[in-house]
Amino acid sequence: MSQFTHLDETGAARMVDVGAKEVTERVAIARAEVHMLPETLRLLREGGHKKGDVIAVARIAGIQGAKKCSDLIPLCHPLMLNSVKVDFEFDEASSAVAITGQCKVSGKTGVEMEALTAVSVAALTLYDMCKAIDRGMQIRNIGLVEKLGGKSGHWQREDGE
Amino acid sequence: MSQFTHLDETGAARMVDVGAKEVTERVAIARAEVHMLPETLRLLREGGHKKGDVIAVARIAGIQGAKKCSDLIPLCHPLMLNSVKVDFEFDEASSAVAITGQCKVSGKTGVEMEALTAVSVAALTLYDMCKAIDRGMQIRNIGLVEKLGGKSGHWQREDGE
Amino acid sequence: MSQFTHLDETGAARMVDVGAKEVTERVAIARAEVHMLPETLRLLREGGHKKGDVIAVARIAGIQGAKKCSDLIPLCHPLMLNSVKVDFEFDEASSAVAITGQCKVSGKTGVEMEALTAVSVAALTLYDMCKAIDRGMQIRNIGLVEKLGGKSGHWQREDGE
Amino acid sequence: MSQFTHLDETGAARMVDVGAKEVTERVAIARAEVHMLPETLRLLREGGHKKGDVIAVARIAGIQGAKKCSDLIPLCHPLMLNSVKVDFEFDEASSAVAITGQCKVSGKTGVEMEALTAVSVAALTLYDMCKAIDRGMQIRNIGLVEKLGGKSGHWQREDGE
Amino acid sequence: MSQFTHLDETGAARMVDVGAKEVTERVAIARAEVHMLPETLRLLREGGHKKGDVIAVARIAGIQGAKKCSDLIPLCHPLMLNSVKVDFEFDEASSAVAITGQCKVSGKTGVEMEALTAVSVAALTLYDMCKAIDRGMQIRNIGLVEKLGGKSGHWQREDGE
Amino acid sequence: MSQFTHLDETGAARMVDVGAKEVTERVAIARAEVHMLPETLRLLREGGHKKGDVIAVARIAGIQGAKKCSDLIPLCHPLMLNSVKVDFEFDEASSAVAITGQCKVSGKTGVEMEALTAVSVAALTLYDMCKAIDRGMQIRNIGLVEKLGGKSGHWQREDGE
């Protein structure tokens, strides 16, 4: 058998059969950073009420993105998310916005891809809204932070990874 | 007027009016890197014919992702892409796969978001197909490389940016 | 905590966590009215076989709309509908078509939004098909009629509401 | 020929052929009202910064809804919107939120349905976010306010209509 | 260069660049047959008014399917259809329903795939609605009938093909 | 009651209520053939590594198509597929590519439509990628091969059907 679970023994892609897997409570947390010019971050921060919509739009885009995951990632299973949360933190030291996404499901497959899609789409939306003033922005370090549930159990990114 | 083009003077989000913009030929090139364990990269590389599907699946996901851009990014305009290309390069030195996406359109708005969405979705798909063997993979340095066309003209990321 | 369940204590939007909720049989019935000129209603009514497609198209649009609910309404949970029915009644007295939509699910969240989306999309479709002859048509009184199941139990709109 | 432009002479539905129509600048403005308890309106109003997300979420849903119009309304043509704006006004006298949506396109067909879909989806989203505290809310008087462009030219809803 | 226009010289899939192609009026007509038991065909035929919805539903599904073409077929370009028509003919001699789909566009690429998708989705919908009484139904001979416009000009299926 | 389960007693379409149905393991296998010129089949076959992407693209399109089934077929229920597999076989004798699709679900409704949609979309994608060299290709004999699970139990296409 192939070491890639999404390929069969001939190398053909397939949606892995999860029929025999147990339904368990599953949680995944992912993270992304949007690096920008200090001036761009300042504009985002000090906007207060008036600029509130930038973060609100990115948040909604992230939540909607999590729901579109199985439409975007070809071998992902459709699933019924129990919850999605997307949070933003301003990090002046590194001139970046850190985005955290958490997804939960009672299901047969994990929600890592949903959480990763949420933070990726939220980050792309932030880029879209700021690109007229800062085209060189970069999205960095999209990765899984933690996962719970399922056969592989608890996994947590180690420091410095 | 707000410095954020996607917000009106009250801070409310809107889809910018491009009605008065000229239709020009527009190109955008974006880039992303998927960093992984050397062993994961080796498995992807040496698979040859048999593993061919992993890259093919990620490529298709990226192309389809570009077409879904205005559905994912709330304030993006729908547009009719003339072409989408997604390419992959194995970089053993940094144990990563580099993904390049190029989009073209004859239109009133640029295709930066389409190119960025293409490489992001391709990268997420690569993560999905390898996650069972390397959960700590990270997507890094998603950014615009170059854009042509439109009022703002040619833009290119400078070295070391 | 916020009184709006879709906002957390900081006012940020989120998809409410329904993980701890019980799976129960849930039903929701919604209603909408499309008000039009008497002549438009007459054309719809007397078409018989030949005009049958107008109502059939609106019905299908409503059913499909219910299935798209979680894609349209940002904080709605995806769910697997057990059934959708959309019915039309000609009301000559008020020169309107009344639309009723019923959705059912065995799930952790209610189907109010699915039923409301069904009648709204059916109403918009009716408008679309008649707008060339009656641009001033209005969709009125979209509201929930009744819901069953879930923690909040039975709810029914009172007369005259 | 049928008086319903979306039906052919046998009564069968079709997407009307717009091939011979001219590309003109087209604008449509639509309106909807969400009627609620005075207490619900007060909560929405006085939230200030913290409740800002409720309106922001409804606005984004409306804009995204406009882009999904041809997917929702079976006989609508796909088109490339130049702009979408969705605005909200608190009307204490009638204890309602009034929603206005404006869409523009350079195209062969009008954007009435896009504007109507925008305000309908924004209204449904507002309902969704307030339904836990006010299930009896109603969406009323969804209708076209004004349209410009195209062969039929300028149209405006008359007072009292 | 590869003989497959959708593959580059390395065999990688791509969305062909149509930027240099001219915008012309393009038409494509496709056809499919749904073969069934004579009794199933009889039920469809004699239903008259009451069974009208079966064909109406299949027709709408076909029209909507044409609009989803670029979402379904990975390397298809998004385009703005000018018109879609789907027609049904009962063929008692071969106990089948023949479906014809016609699509038109003013664009840089043809609409063959849109017409083929329209008849395929209409045929699948017919199958869906009759499968409880005739599971062995088959969809046969989906093919292009005629195309006009574009560089390759007029093409017509020859008799007996 | 109507003999068509998707129509109520008045002939109106509806999504059948599956609320009272049991959740069982369900499997469906469908099949389609893409007939082409011998030269086209030879090009597909002998491409080896370089042409690998043609089949890979069609396979992914088929898998994604299965997931879009309830969006394409108006009265299909949304469901959470446990697995999707799409396989291709070159049949030189009849100058065709045979496509087999298998879908599984733990659910209240069968997955026949999902399997049929998978092979149909895979076949259309194959057509799309080869149409520049062989416009006369035909998709033939799309049909169910076998189904298991649910109240109607096991069904298998008989030889020569």
JSON list of N, CA and C in Angstrom, two decimals, chain D residues 78-115:
[
{"chain": "D", "resi": 78, "resn": "PRO", "atom": "N", "xyz": [-25.42, 34.67, -15.79]},
{"chain": "D", "resi": 78, "resn": "PRO", "atom": "CA", "xyz": [-24.22, 35.02, -15.02]},
{"chain": "D", "resi": 78, "resn": "PRO", "atom": "C", "xyz": [-23.72, 36.37, -15.52]},
{"chain": "D", "resi": 79, "resn": "LEU", "atom": "N", "xyz": [-23.23, 37.21, -14.64]},
{"chain": "D", "resi": 79, "resn": "LEU", "atom": "CA", "xyz": [-22.68, 38.49, -15.09]},
{"chain": "D", "resi": 79, "resn": "LEU", "atom": "C", "xyz": [-21.59, 38.96, -14.15]},
{"chain": "D", "resi": 80, "resn": "MET", "atom": "N", "xyz": [-20.82, 39.95, -14.62]},
{"chain": "D", "resi": 80, "resn": "MET", "atom": "CA", "xyz": [-19.65, 40.40, -13.87]},
{"chain": "D", "resi": 80, "resn": "MET", "atom": "C", "xyz": [-19.93, 41.75, -13.28]},
{"chain": "D", "resi": 81, "resn": "LEU", "atom": "N", "xyz": [-20.38, 41.74, -12.03]},
{"chain": "D", "resi": 81, "resn": "LEU", "atom": "CA", "xyz": [-20.75, 42.96, -11.32]},
{"chain": "D", "resi": 81, "resn": "LEU", "atom": "C", "xyz": [-19.59, 43.94, -11.24]},
{"chain": "D", "resi": 82, "resn": "ASN", "atom": "N", "xyz": [-19.84, 45.21, -11.52]},
{"chain": "D", "resi": 82, "resn": "ASN", "atom": "CA", "xyz": [-18.85, 46.26, -11.34]},
{"chain": "D", "resi": 82, "resn": "ASN", "atom": "C", "xyz": [-18.78, 46.73, -9.89]},
{"chain": "D", "resi": 83, "resn": "SER", "atom": "N", "xyz": [-19.93, 46.70, -9.20]},
{"chain": "D", "resi": 83, "resn": "SER", "atom": "CA", "xyz": [-19.92, 47.11, -7.81]},
{"chain": "D", "resi": 83, "resn": "SER", "atom": "C", "xyz": [-21.18, 46.64, -7.10]},
{"chain": "D", "resi": 84, "resn": "VAL", "atom": "N", "xyz": [-21.06, 46.46, -5.79]},
{"chain": "D", "resi": 84, "resn": "VAL", "atom": "CA", "xyz": [-22.19, 46.12, -4.93]},
{"chain": "D", "resi": 84, "resn": "VAL", "atom": "C", "xyz": [-22.03, 46.91, -3.64]},
{"chain": "D", "resi": 85, "resn": "LYS", "atom": "N", "xyz": [-23.10, 47.54, -3.23]},
{"chain": "D", "resi": 85, "resn": "LYS", "atom": "CA", "xyz": [-23.12, 48.26, -1.95]},
{"chain": "D", "resi": 85, "resn": "LYS", "atom": "C", "xyz": [-24.38, 47.87, -1.20]},
{"chain": "D", "resi": 86, "resn": "VAL", "atom": "N", "xyz": [-24.27, 47.64, 0.09]},
{"chain": "D", "resi": 86, "resn": "VAL", "atom": "CA", "xyz": [-25.44, 47.31, 0.90]},
{"chain": "D", "resi": 86, "resn": "VAL", "atom": "C", "xyz": [-25.43, 48.22, 2.12]},
{"chain": "D", "resi": 87, "resn": "ASP", "atom": "N", "xyz": [-26.50, 48.98, 2.32]},
{"chain": "D", "resi": 87, "resn": "ASP", "atom": "CA", "xyz": [-26.55, 49.91, 3.45]},
{"chain": "D", "resi": 87, "resn": "ASP", "atom": "C", "xyz": [-27.74, 49.63, 4.37]},
{"chain": "D", "resi": 88, "resn": "PHE", "atom": "N", "xyz": [-27.58, 50.03, 5.62]},
{"chain": "D", "resi": 88, "resn": "PHE", "atom": "CA", "xyz": [-28.56, 49.75, 6.67]},
{"chain": "D", "resi": 88, "resn": "PHE", "atom": "C", "xyz": [-28.96, 51.04, 7.36]},
{"chain": "D", "resi": 89, "resn": "GLU", "atom": "N", "xyz": [-30.24, 51.17, 7.65]},
{"chain": "D", "resi": 89, "resn": "GLU", "atom": "CA", "xyz": [-30.71, 52.34, 8.36]},
{"chain": "D", "resi": 89, "resn": "GLU", "atom": "C", "xyz": [-31.67, 51.89, 9.47]},
{"chain": "D", "resi": 90, "resn": "PHE", "atom": "N", "xyz": [-31.47, 52.44, 10.66]},
{"chain": "D", "resi": 90, "resn": "PHE", "atom": "CA", "xyz": [-32.36, 52.08, 11.76]},
{"chain": "D", "resi": 90, "resn": "PHE", "atom": "C", "xyz": [-33.57, 52.99, 11.73]},
{"chain": "D", "resi": 91, "resn": "ASP", "atom": "N", "xyz": [-34.74, 52.43, 11.72]},
{"chain": "D", "resi": 91, "resn": "ASP", "atom": "CA", "xyz": [-35.97, 53.22, 11.65]},
{"chain": "D", "resi": 91, "resn": "ASP", "atom": "C", "xyz": [-36.77, 52.96, 12.92]},
{"chain": "D", "resi": 92, "resn": "GLU", "atom": "N", "xyz": [-36.56, 53.82, 13.91]},
{"chain": "D", "resi": 92, "resn": "GLU", "atom": "CA", "xyz": [-37.21, 53.58, 15.21]},
{"chain": "D", "resi": 92, "resn": "GLU", "atom": "C", "xyz": [-38.73, 53.70, 15.12]},
{"chain": "D", "resi": 93, "resn": "ALA", "atom": "N", "xyz": [-39.18, 54.61, 14.27]},
{"chain": "D", "resi": 93, "resn": "ALA", "atom": "CA", "xyz": [-40.63, 54.84, 14.17]},
{"chain": "D", "resi": 93, "resn": "ALA", "atom": "C", "xyz": [-41.37, 53.54, 13.83]},
{"chain": "D", "resi": 94, "resn": "SER", "atom": "N", "xyz": [-40.82, 52.78, 12.89]},
{"chain": "D", "resi": 94, "resn": "SER", "atom": "CA", "xyz": [-41.51, 51.53, 12.54]},
{"chain": "D", "resi": 94, "resn": "SER", "atom": "C", "xyz": [-40.80, 50.31, 13.13]},
{"chain": "D", "resi": 95, "resn": "SER", "atom": "N", "xyz": [-39.87, 50.53, 14.03]},
{"chain": "D", "resi": 95, "resn": "SER", "atom": "CA", "xyz": [-39.13, 49.45, 14.68]},
{"chain": "D", "resi": 95, "resn": "SER", "atom": "C", "xyz": [-38.58, 48.46, 13.65]},
{"chain": "D", "resi": 96, "resn": "ALA", "atom": "N", "xyz": [-37.82, 49.00, 12.72]},
{"chain": "D", "resi": 96, "resn": "ALA", "atom": "CA", "xyz": [-37.31, 48.16, 11.64]},
{"chain": "D", "resi": 96, "resn": "ALA", "atom": "C", "xyz": [-35.93, 48.63, 11.21]},
{"chain": "D", "resi": 97, "resn": "VAL", "atom": "N", "xyz": [-35.20, 47.72, 10.56]},
{"chain": "D", "resi": 97, "resn": "VAL", "atom": "CA", "xyz": [-33.96, 48.08, 9.88]},
{"chain": "D", "resi": 97, "resn": "VAL", "atom": "C", "xyz": [-34.26, 48.08, 8.39]},
{"chain": "D", "resi": 98, "resn": "ALA", "atom": "N", "xyz": [-33.98, 49.20, 7.73]},
{"chain": "D", "resi": 98, "resn": "ALA", "atom": "CA", "xyz": [-34.18, 49.28, 6.28]},
{"chain": "D", "resi": 98, "resn": "ALA", "atom": "C", "xyz": [-32.86, 48.98, 5.59]},
{"chain": "D", "resi": 99, "resn": "ILE", "atom": "N", "xyz": [-32.91, 48.09, 4.60]},
{"chain": "D", "resi": 99, "resn": "ILE", "atom": "CA", "xyz": [-31.69, 47.68, 3.89]},
{"chain": "D", "resi": 99, "resn": "ILE", "atom": "C", "xyz": [-31.80, 48.13, 2.45]},
{"chain": "D", "resi": 100, "resn": "THR", "atom": "N", "xyz": [-30.77, 48.81, 1.96]},
{"chain": "D", "resi": 100, "resn": "THR", "atom": "CA", "xyz": [-30.74, 49.25, 0.57]},
{"chain": "D", "resi": 100, "resn": "THR", "atom": "C", "xyz": [-29.55, 48.59, -0.11]},
{"chain": "D", "resi": 101, "resn": "GLY", "atom": "N", "xyz": [-29.77, 48.06, -1.29]},
{"chain": "D", "resi": 101, "resn": "GLY", "atom": "CA", "xyz": [-28.68, 47.42, -2.04]},
{"chain": "D", "resi": 101, "resn": "GLY", "atom": "C", "xyz": [-28.59, 48.03, -3.42]},
{"chain": "D", "resi": 102, "resn": "GLN", "atom": "N", "xyz": [-27.36, 48.34, -3.83]},
{"chain": "D", "resi": 102, "resn": "GLN", "atom": "CA", "xyz": [-27.16, 48.90, -5.16]},
{"chain": "D", "resi": 102, "resn": "GLN", "atom": "C", "xyz": [-26.14, 48.04, -5.92]},
{"chain": "D", "resi": 103, "resn": "CYS", "atom": "N", "xyz": [-26.51, 47.63, -7.14]},
{"chain": "D", "resi": 103, "resn": "CYS", "atom": "CA", "xyz": [-25.59, 46.86, -7.97]},
{"chain": "D", "resi": 103, "resn": "CYS", "atom": "C", "xyz": [-25.40, 47.58, -9.30]},
{"chain": "D", "resi": 104, "resn": "LYS", "atom": "N", "xyz": [-24.18, 47.45, -9.86]},
{"chain": "D", "resi": 104, "resn": "LYS", "atom": "CA", "xyz": [-23.87, 48.03, -11.16]},
{"chain": "D", "resi": 104, "resn": "LYS", "atom": "C", "xyz": [-23.18, 46.98, -12.03]},
{"chain": "D", "resi": 105, "resn": "VAL", "atom": "N", "xyz": [-23.41, 47.12, -13.33]},
{"chain": "D", "resi": 105, "resn": "VAL", "atom": "CA", "xyz": [-22.75, 46.22, -14.28]},
{"chain": "D", "resi": 105, "resn": "VAL", "atom": "C", "xyz": [-22.62, 46.94, -15.61]},
{"chain": "D", "resi": 106, "resn": "SER", "atom": "N", "xyz": [-21.61, 46.59, -16.39]},
{"chain": "D", "resi": 106, "resn": "SER", "atom": "CA", "xyz": [-21.56, 46.96, -17.80]},
{"chain": "D", "resi": 106, "resn": "SER", "atom": "C", "xyz": [-21.93, 45.68, -18.53]},
{"chain": "D", "resi": 107, "resn": "GLY", "atom": "N", "xyz": [-23.20, 45.56, -18.92]},
{"chain": "D", "resi": 107, "resn": "GLY", "atom": "CA", "xyz": [-23.59, 44.25, -19.45]},
{"chain": "D", "resi": 107, "resn": "GLY", "atom": "C", "xyz": [-24.82, 44.28, -20.31]},
{"chain": "D", "resi": 108, "resn": "LYS", "atom": "N", "xyz": [-25.21, 43.08, -20.72]},
{"chain": "D", "resi": 108, "resn": "LYS", "atom": "CA", "xyz": [-26.34, 42.92, -21.62]},
{"chain": "D", "resi": 108, "resn": "LYS", "atom": "C", "xyz": [-27.66, 42.71, -20.88]},
{"chain": "D", "resi": 109, "resn": "THR", "atom": "N", "xyz": [-27.58, 42.46, -19.59]},
{"chain": "D", "resi": 109, "resn": "THR", "atom": "CA", "xyz": [-28.80, 42.28, -18.81]},
{"chain": "D", "resi": 109, "resn": "THR", "atom": "C", "xyz": [-28.73, 43.16, -17.58]},
{"chain": "D", "resi": 110, "resn": "GLY", "atom": "N", "xyz": [-29.89, 43.43, -17.02]},
{"chain": "D", "resi": 110, "resn": "GLY", "atom": "CA", "xyz": [-29.96, 44.30, -15.86]},
{"chain": "D", "resi": 110, "resn": "GLY", "atom": "C", "xyz": [-29.52, 43.59, -14.59]},
{"chain": "D", "resi": 111, "resn": "VAL", "atom": "N", "xyz": [-29.41, 44.36, -13.52]},
{"chain": "D", "resi": 111, "resn": "VAL", "atom": "CA", "xyz": [-28.97, 43.80, -12.24]},
{"chain": "D", "resi": 111, "resn": "VAL", "atom": "C", "xyz": [-30.05, 43.92, -11.17]},
{"chain": "D", "resi": 112, "resn": "GLU", "atom": "N", "xyz": [-31.32, 43.97, -11.60]},
{"chain": "D", "resi": 112, "resn": "GLU", "atom": "CA", "xyz": [-32.41, 44.01, -10.62]},
{"chain": "D", "resi": 112, "resn": "GLU", "atom": "C", "xyz": [-32.35, 42.81, -9.68]},
{"chain": "D", "resi": 113, "resn": "MET", "atom": "N", "xyz": [-32.19, 41.61, -10.27]},
{"chain": "D", "resi": 113, "resn": "MET", "atom": "CA", "xyz": [-32.22, 40.42, -9.42]},
{"chain": "D", "resi": 113, "resn": "MET", "atom": "C", "xyz": [-31.04, 40.38, -8.46]},
{"chain": "D", "resi": 114, "resn": "GLU", "atom": "N", "xyz": [-29.90, 40.89, -8.92]},
{"chain": "D", "resi": 114, "resn": "GLU", "atom": "CA", "xyz": [-28.72, 40.93, -8.04]},
{"chain": "D", "resi": 114, "resn": "GLU", "atom": "C", "xyz": [-28.99, 41.85, -6.85]},
{"chain": "D", "resi": 115, "resn": "ALA", "atom": "N", "xyz": [-29.58, 43.03, -7.11]},
{"chain": "D", "resi": 115, "resn": "ALA", "atom": "CA", "xyz": [-29.85, 43.97, -6.02]},
{"chain": "D", "resi": 115, "resn": "ALA", "atom": "C", "xyz": [-30.90, 43.39, -5.06]}
]
